[in-house]
mmCIF file of C-alpha atoms in Angstrom:
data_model
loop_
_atom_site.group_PDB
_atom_site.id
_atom_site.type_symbol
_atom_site.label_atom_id
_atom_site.label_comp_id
_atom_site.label_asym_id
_atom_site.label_seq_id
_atom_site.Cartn_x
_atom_site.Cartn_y
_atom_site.Cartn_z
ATOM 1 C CA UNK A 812 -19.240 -11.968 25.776
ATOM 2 C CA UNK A 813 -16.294 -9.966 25.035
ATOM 3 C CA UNK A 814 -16.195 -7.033 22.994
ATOM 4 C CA UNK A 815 -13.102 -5.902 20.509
ATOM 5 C CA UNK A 816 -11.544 -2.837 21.762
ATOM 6 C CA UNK A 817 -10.762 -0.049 19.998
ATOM 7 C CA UNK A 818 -7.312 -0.627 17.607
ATOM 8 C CA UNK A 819 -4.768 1.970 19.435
ATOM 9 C CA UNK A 820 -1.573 2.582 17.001
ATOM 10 C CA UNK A 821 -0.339 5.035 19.844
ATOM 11 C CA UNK A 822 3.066 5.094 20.296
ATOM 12 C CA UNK A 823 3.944 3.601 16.760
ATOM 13 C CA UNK A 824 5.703 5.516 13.706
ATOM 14 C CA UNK A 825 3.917 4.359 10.542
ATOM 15 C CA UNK A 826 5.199 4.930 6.471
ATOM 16 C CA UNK A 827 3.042 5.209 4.245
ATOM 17 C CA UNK A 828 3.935 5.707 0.123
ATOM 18 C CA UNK A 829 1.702 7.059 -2.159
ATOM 19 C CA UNK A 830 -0.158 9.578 0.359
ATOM 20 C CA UNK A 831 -1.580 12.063 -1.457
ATOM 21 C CA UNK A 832 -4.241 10.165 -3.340
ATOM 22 C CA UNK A 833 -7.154 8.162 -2.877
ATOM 23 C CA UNK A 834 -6.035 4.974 -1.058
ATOM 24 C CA UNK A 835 -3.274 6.719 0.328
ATOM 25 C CA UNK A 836 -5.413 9.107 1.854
ATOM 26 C CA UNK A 837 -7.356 7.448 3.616
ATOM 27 C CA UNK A 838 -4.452 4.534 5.437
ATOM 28 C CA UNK A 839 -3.034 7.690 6.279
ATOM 29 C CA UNK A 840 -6.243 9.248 7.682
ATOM 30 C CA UNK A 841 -6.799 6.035 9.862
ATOM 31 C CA UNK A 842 -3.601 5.578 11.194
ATOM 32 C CA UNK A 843 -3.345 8.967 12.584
ATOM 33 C CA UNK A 844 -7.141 8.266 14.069
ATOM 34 C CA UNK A 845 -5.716 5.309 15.307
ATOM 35 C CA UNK A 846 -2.743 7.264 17.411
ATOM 36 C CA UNK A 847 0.271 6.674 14.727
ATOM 37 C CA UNK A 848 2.611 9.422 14.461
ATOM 38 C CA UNK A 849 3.109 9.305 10.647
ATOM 39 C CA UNK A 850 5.750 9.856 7.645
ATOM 40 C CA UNK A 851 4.461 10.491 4.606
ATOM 41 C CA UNK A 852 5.511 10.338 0.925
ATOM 42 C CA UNK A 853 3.954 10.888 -2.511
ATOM 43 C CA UNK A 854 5.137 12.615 -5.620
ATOM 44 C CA UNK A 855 2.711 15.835 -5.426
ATOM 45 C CA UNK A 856 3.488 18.276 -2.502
ATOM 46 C CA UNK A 857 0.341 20.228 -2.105
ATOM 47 C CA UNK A 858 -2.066 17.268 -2.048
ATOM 48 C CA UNK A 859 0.619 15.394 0.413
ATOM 49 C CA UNK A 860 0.439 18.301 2.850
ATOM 50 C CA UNK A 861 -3.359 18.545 2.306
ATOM 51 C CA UNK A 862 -2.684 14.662 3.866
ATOM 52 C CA UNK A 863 -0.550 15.424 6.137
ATOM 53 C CA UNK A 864 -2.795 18.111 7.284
ATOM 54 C CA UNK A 865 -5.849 16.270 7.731
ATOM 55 C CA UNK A 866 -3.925 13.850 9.739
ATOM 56 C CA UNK A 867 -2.709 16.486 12.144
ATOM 57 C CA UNK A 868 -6.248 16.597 13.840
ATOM 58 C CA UNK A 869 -5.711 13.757 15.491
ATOM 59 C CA UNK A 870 -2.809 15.314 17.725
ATOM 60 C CA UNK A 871 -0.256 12.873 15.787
ATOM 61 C CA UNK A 872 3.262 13.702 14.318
ATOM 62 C CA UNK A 873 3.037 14.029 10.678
ATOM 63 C CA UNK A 874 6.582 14.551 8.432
ATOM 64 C CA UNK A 875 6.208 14.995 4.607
ATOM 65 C CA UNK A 876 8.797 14.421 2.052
ATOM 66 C CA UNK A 877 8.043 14.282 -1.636
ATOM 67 C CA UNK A 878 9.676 11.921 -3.479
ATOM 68 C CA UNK A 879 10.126 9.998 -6.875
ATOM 69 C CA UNK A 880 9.852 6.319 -6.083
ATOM 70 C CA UNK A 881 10.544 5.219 -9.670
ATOM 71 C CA UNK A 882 14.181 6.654 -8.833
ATOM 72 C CA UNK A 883 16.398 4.418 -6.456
ATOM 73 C CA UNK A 884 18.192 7.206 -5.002
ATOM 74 C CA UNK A 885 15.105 9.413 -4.288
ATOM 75 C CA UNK A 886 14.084 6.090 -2.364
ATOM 76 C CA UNK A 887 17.347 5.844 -0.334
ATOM 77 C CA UNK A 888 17.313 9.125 0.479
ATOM 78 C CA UNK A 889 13.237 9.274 1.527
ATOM 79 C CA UNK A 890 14.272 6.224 3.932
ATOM 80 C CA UNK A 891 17.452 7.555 5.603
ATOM 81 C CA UNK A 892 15.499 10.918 6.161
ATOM 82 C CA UNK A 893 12.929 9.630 8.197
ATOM 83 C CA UNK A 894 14.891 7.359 10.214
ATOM 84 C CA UNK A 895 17.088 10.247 10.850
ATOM 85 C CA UNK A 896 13.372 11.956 11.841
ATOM 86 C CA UNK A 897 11.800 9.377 13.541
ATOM 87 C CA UNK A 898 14.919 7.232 14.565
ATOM 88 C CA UNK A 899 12.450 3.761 13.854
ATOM 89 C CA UNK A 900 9.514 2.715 11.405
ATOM 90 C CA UNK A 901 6.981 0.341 13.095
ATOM 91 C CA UNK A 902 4.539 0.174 10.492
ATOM 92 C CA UNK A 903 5.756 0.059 6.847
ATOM 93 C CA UNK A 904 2.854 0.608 3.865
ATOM 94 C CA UNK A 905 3.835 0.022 0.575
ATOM 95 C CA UNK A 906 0.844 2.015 -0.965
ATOM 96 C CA UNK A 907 2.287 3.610 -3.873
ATOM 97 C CA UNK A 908 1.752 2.535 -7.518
ATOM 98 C CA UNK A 909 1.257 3.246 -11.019
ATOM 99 C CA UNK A 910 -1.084 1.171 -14.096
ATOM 100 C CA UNK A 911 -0.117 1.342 -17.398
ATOM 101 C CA UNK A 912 -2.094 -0.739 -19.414
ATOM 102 C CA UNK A 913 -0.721 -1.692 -23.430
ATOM 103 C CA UNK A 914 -0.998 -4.217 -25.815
ATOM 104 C CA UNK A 915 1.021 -7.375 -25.031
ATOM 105 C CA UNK A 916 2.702 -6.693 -28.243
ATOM 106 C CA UNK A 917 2.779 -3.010 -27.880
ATOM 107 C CA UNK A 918 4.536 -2.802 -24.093
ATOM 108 C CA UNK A 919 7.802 -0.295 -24.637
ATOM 109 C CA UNK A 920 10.652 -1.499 -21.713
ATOM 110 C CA UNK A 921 10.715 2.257 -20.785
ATOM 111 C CA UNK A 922 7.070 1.650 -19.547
ATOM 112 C CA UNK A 923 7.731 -1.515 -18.524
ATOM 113 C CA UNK A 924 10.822 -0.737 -16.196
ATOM 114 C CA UNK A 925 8.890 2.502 -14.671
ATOM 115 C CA UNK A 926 5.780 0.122 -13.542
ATOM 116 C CA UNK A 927 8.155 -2.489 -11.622
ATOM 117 C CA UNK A 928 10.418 0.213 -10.345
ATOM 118 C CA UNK A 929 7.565 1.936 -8.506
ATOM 119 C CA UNK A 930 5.642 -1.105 -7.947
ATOM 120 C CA UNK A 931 8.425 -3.674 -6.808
ATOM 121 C CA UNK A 932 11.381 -2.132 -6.532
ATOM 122 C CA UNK A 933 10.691 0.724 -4.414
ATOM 123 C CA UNK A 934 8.539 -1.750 -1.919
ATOM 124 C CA UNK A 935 12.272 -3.939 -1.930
ATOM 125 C CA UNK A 936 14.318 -0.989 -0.921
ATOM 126 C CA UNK A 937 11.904 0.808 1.674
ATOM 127 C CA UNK A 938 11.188 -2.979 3.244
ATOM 128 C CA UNK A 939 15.420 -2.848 3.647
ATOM 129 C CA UNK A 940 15.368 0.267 4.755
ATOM 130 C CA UNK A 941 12.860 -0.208 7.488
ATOM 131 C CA UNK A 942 12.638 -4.088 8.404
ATOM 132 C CA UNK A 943 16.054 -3.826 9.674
ATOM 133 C CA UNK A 944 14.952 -2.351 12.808
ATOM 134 C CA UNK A 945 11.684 -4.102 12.612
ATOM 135 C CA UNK A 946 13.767 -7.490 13.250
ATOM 136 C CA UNK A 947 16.453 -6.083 15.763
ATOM 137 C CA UNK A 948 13.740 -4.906 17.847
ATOM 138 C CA UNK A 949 11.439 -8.150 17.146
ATOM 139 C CA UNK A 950 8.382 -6.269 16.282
ATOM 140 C CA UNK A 951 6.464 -4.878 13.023
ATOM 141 C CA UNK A 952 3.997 -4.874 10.311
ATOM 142 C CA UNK A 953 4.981 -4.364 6.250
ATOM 143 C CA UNK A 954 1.632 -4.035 4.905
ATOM 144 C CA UNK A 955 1.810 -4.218 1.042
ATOM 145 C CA UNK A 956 -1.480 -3.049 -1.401
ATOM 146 C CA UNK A 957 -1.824 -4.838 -4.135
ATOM 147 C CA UNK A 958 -4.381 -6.108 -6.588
ATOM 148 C CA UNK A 959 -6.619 -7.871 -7.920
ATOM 149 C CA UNK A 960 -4.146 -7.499 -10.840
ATOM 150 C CA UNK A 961 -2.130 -10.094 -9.062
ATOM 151 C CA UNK A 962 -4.473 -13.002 -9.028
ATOM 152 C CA UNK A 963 -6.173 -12.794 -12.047
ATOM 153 C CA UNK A 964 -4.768 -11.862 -15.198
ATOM 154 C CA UNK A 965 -6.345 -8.283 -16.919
ATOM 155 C CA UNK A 966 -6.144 -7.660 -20.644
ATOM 156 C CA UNK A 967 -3.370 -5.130 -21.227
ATOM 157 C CA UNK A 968 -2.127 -5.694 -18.196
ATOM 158 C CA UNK A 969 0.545 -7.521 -18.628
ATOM 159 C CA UNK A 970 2.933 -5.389 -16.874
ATOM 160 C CA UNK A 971 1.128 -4.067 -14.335
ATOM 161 C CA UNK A 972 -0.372 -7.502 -13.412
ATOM 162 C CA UNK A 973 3.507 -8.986 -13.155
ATOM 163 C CA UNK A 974 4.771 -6.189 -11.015
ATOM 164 C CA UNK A 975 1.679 -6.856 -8.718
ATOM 165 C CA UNK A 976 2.530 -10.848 -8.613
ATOM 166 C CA UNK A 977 6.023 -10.138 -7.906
ATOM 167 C CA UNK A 978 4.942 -7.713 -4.822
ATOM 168 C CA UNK A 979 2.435 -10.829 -3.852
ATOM 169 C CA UNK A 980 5.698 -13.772 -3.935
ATOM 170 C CA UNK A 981 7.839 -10.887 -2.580
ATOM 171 C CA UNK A 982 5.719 -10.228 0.645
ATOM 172 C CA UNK A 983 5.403 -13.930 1.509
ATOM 173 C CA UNK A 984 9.462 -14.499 1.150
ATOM 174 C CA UNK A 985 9.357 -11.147 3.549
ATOM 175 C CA UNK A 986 6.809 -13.451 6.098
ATOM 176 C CA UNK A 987 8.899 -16.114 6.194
ATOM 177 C CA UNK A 988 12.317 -14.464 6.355
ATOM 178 C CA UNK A 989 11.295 -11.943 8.922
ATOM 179 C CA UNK A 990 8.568 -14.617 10.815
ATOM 180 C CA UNK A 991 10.578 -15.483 13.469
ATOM 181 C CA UNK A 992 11.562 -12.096 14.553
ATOM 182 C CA UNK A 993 8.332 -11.050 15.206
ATOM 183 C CA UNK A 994 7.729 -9.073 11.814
ATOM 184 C CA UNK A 995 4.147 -9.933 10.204
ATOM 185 C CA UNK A 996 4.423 -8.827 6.103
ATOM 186 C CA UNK A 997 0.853 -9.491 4.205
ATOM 187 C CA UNK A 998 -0.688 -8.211 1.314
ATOM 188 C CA UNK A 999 -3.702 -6.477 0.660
ATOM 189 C CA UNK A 1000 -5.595 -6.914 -2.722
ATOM 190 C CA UNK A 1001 -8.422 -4.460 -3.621
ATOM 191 C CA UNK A 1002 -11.089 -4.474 -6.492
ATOM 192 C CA UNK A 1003 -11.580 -1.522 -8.178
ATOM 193 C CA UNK A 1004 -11.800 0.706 -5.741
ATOM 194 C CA UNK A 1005 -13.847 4.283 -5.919
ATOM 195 C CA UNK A 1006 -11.008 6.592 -5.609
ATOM 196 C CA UNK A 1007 -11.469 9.491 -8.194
ATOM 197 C CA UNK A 1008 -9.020 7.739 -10.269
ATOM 198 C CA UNK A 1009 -11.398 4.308 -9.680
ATOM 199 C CA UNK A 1010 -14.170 6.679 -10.688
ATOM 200 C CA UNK A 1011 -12.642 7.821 -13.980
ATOM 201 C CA UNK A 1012 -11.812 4.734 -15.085
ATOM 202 C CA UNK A 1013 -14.377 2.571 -14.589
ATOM 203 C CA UNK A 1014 -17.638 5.587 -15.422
ATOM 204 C CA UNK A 1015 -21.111 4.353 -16.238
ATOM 205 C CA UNK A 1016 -20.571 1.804 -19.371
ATOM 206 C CA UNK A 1017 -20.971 -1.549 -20.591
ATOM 207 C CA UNK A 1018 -17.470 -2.497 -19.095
ATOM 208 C CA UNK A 1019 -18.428 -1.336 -15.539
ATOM 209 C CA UNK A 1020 -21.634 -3.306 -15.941
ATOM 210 C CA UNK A 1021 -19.286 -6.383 -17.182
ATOM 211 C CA UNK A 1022 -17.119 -5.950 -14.016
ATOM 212 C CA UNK A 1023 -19.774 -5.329 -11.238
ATOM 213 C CA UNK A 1024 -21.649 -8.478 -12.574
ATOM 214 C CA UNK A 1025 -18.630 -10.643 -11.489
ATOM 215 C CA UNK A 1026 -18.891 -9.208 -7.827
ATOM 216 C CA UNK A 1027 -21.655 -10.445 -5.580
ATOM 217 C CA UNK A 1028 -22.150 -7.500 -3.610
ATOM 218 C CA UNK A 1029 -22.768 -5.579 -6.454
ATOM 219 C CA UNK A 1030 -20.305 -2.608 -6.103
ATOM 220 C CA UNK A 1031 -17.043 -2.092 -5.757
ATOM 221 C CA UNK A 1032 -14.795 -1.332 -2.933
ATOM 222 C CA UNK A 1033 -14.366 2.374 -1.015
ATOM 223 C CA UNK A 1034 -11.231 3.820 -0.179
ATOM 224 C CA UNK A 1035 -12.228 3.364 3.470
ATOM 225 C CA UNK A 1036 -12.998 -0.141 3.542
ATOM 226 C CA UNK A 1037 -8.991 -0.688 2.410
ATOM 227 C CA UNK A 1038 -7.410 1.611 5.038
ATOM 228 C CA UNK A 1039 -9.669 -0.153 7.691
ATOM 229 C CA UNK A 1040 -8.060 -3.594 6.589
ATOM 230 C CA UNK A 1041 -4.493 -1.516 6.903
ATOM 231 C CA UNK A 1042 -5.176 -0.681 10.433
ATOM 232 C CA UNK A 1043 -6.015 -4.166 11.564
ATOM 233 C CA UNK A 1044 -3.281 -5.385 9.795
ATOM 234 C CA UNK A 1045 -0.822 -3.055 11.308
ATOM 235 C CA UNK A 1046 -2.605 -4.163 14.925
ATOM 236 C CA UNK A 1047 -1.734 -6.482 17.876
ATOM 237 C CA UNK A 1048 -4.701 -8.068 16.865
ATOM 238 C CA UNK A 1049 -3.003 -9.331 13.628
ATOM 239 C CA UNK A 1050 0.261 -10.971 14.956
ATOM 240 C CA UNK A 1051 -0.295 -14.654 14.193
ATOM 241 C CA UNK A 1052 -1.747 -12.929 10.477
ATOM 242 C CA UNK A 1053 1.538 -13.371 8.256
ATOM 243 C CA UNK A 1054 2.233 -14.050 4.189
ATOM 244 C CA UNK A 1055 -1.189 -13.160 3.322
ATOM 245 C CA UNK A 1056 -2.919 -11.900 0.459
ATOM 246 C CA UNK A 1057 -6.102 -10.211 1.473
ATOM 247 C CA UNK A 1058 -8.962 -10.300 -1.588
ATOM 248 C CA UNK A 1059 -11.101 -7.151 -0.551
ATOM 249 C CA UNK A 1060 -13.236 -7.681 -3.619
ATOM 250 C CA UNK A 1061 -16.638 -8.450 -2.466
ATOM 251 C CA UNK A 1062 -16.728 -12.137 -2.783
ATOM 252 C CA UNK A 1063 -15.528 -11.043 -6.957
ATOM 253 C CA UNK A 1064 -12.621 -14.454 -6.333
ATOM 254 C CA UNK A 1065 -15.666 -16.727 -5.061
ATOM 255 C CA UNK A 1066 -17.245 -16.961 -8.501
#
C-alpha cells in the first residue's frame, strides 16, 4: 500500500485576500508550512503583518500590502504590485469577504453594492489579474471561499447569500474557460466556522442550538479544517478537481 506524501507548495507564489483574520490566517499559515512563498492582503496592517509574521517561520517569502478591496483601483493596484514583486501568482485565494445581514425590505444599495464589490467583484478583477499568467504558462489553482450562504438561502441574507452564488456560477465559468489550459478554479463552502468572528456570532443560545442540530457531527467547522482543504486544493494532487463547490459543513447539506 501506498502512502500520500506530504503536499509540498515549494517553489509556488500563492495570494491570499483577507489575511489578517480568522480563515485568512490560517490558508496563509498552511501555505507557508507547505513551502509557498506568499503575498498577502487584508484591510488592517498590524494584524496582516502579525500574518505575515507567523508565516515567516517557515523560511518562505512573505510581501504585505494593505488594501481596500471594496475599491476597484485599490484592487488594480494590489495586483500590479505583486506581479511587479513576485513577477507570477501560482496560487490565487479569494478569501476576503464581508456579511451584512438586513431585512429583505430594509437592504440600502450602498450596503448592497459594498457586499458584491468585496465579495464578487474584487474575486473578478484579482482572477484577471492573475489567471493571465496562470493560462500562458498552463498551470494554476484559483481557490475561491465561499458559503454555505450560497446553497441555501439565510434569512436576512439576501445580499450576502447572492454575492456568494454569484462567486459559486463565477468560479465554474472560470473552470471551464481556463480548463484546458491547465488552470483548476473550485470553490470552497464552509459552515459556520469558529473564527472569533464565528464565535461572536453564533455564542451559546437557542439559535446556535437550532443550527448545530442541522449538522450531524454536532459542531461546527475550525479555521484549520478550511485552510487544510485550501492546500489540497492548491496541490498536484487536485488537478483533475475543477468547477467545484466544496460543502465543509459536517454532513449539515446531507439532511
Amino acid at each position: 500500500m501506498t502512502t500520500m506524501p506530504k503536499i509540498s507548495l515549494s517553489g509556488k507564489v500563492a495570494f491570499v485576500s483577507g489575511a489578517s483574520k480568522g480563515i485568512g490566517v490560517e490558508i496563509a499559515k498552511h501555505l507557508a508550512e507547505a513551502g509557498a512563498d506568499l503575498a498577502l492582503t487584508a484591510r488592517n496592517g498590524d494584524e496582516l503583518e502579525e500574518t505575515a509574521n507567523a508565516a515567516r517561520k517557515y523560511g518562505v517569502r512573505v510581501w504585505t500590502k494593505t488594501a481596500e478591496l471594496q475599491d476597484e483601483n485599490d484592487v488594480k493596484i494590489l495586483a500590479s504590485e505583486t506581479l511587479e514583486h513576485f513577477g507570477q501568482v501560482d496560487i490565487l485565494v479569494n478569501n476576503a469577504g464581508v456579511a451584512k445581514h438586513q431585512p429583505f425590505f430594509e437592504i440600502d444599495i450602498n450596503t448592497f453594492e459594498m457586499v458584491m464589490d468585496v465579495n464578487l467583484k474584487a474575486p473578478l478583477l484579482l482572477t484577471q489579474a492573475f489567471a493571465r499568467g496562470m493560462v500562458e504558462r498552463k498551470a494554476g489553482k484559483i481557490i475561491n471561499i465561499s458559503s454555505r450562504g450560497a446553497i441555501r438561502a439565510i434569512p436576512t441574507g439576501a445580499t450576502y447569500c447572492a454575492s456568494k452564488a454569484a462567486l459559486q456560477l463565477m468560479t465554474q465559468t472560470m473552470a471551464v474557460e481556463f480548463g484546458p489550459y491547465n488552470v483548476q478554479a473550485n470553490c470552497i463552502a464552509p459552515t459556520v466556522t469558529m473564527t472569533p468572528m464565528g464565535e461572536s456570532a453564533w455564542p451559546p443560545s437557542p439559535r446556535r442550538d437550532a443550527k448545530l442540530s442541522k449538522i450531524p457531527t454536532g459542531r461546527f467547522a475550525e479555521p484549520d479544517e478550511i485552510a487544510k482543504t485550501v492546500i489540497f486544493l492548491a496541490s498536484s494532487q487536485a488537478d483533475f478537481i475543477n468547477g467545484i463547490e466544496l460543502p465543509i459543513d459536517g454532513g449539515e447539506g446531507a439532511g
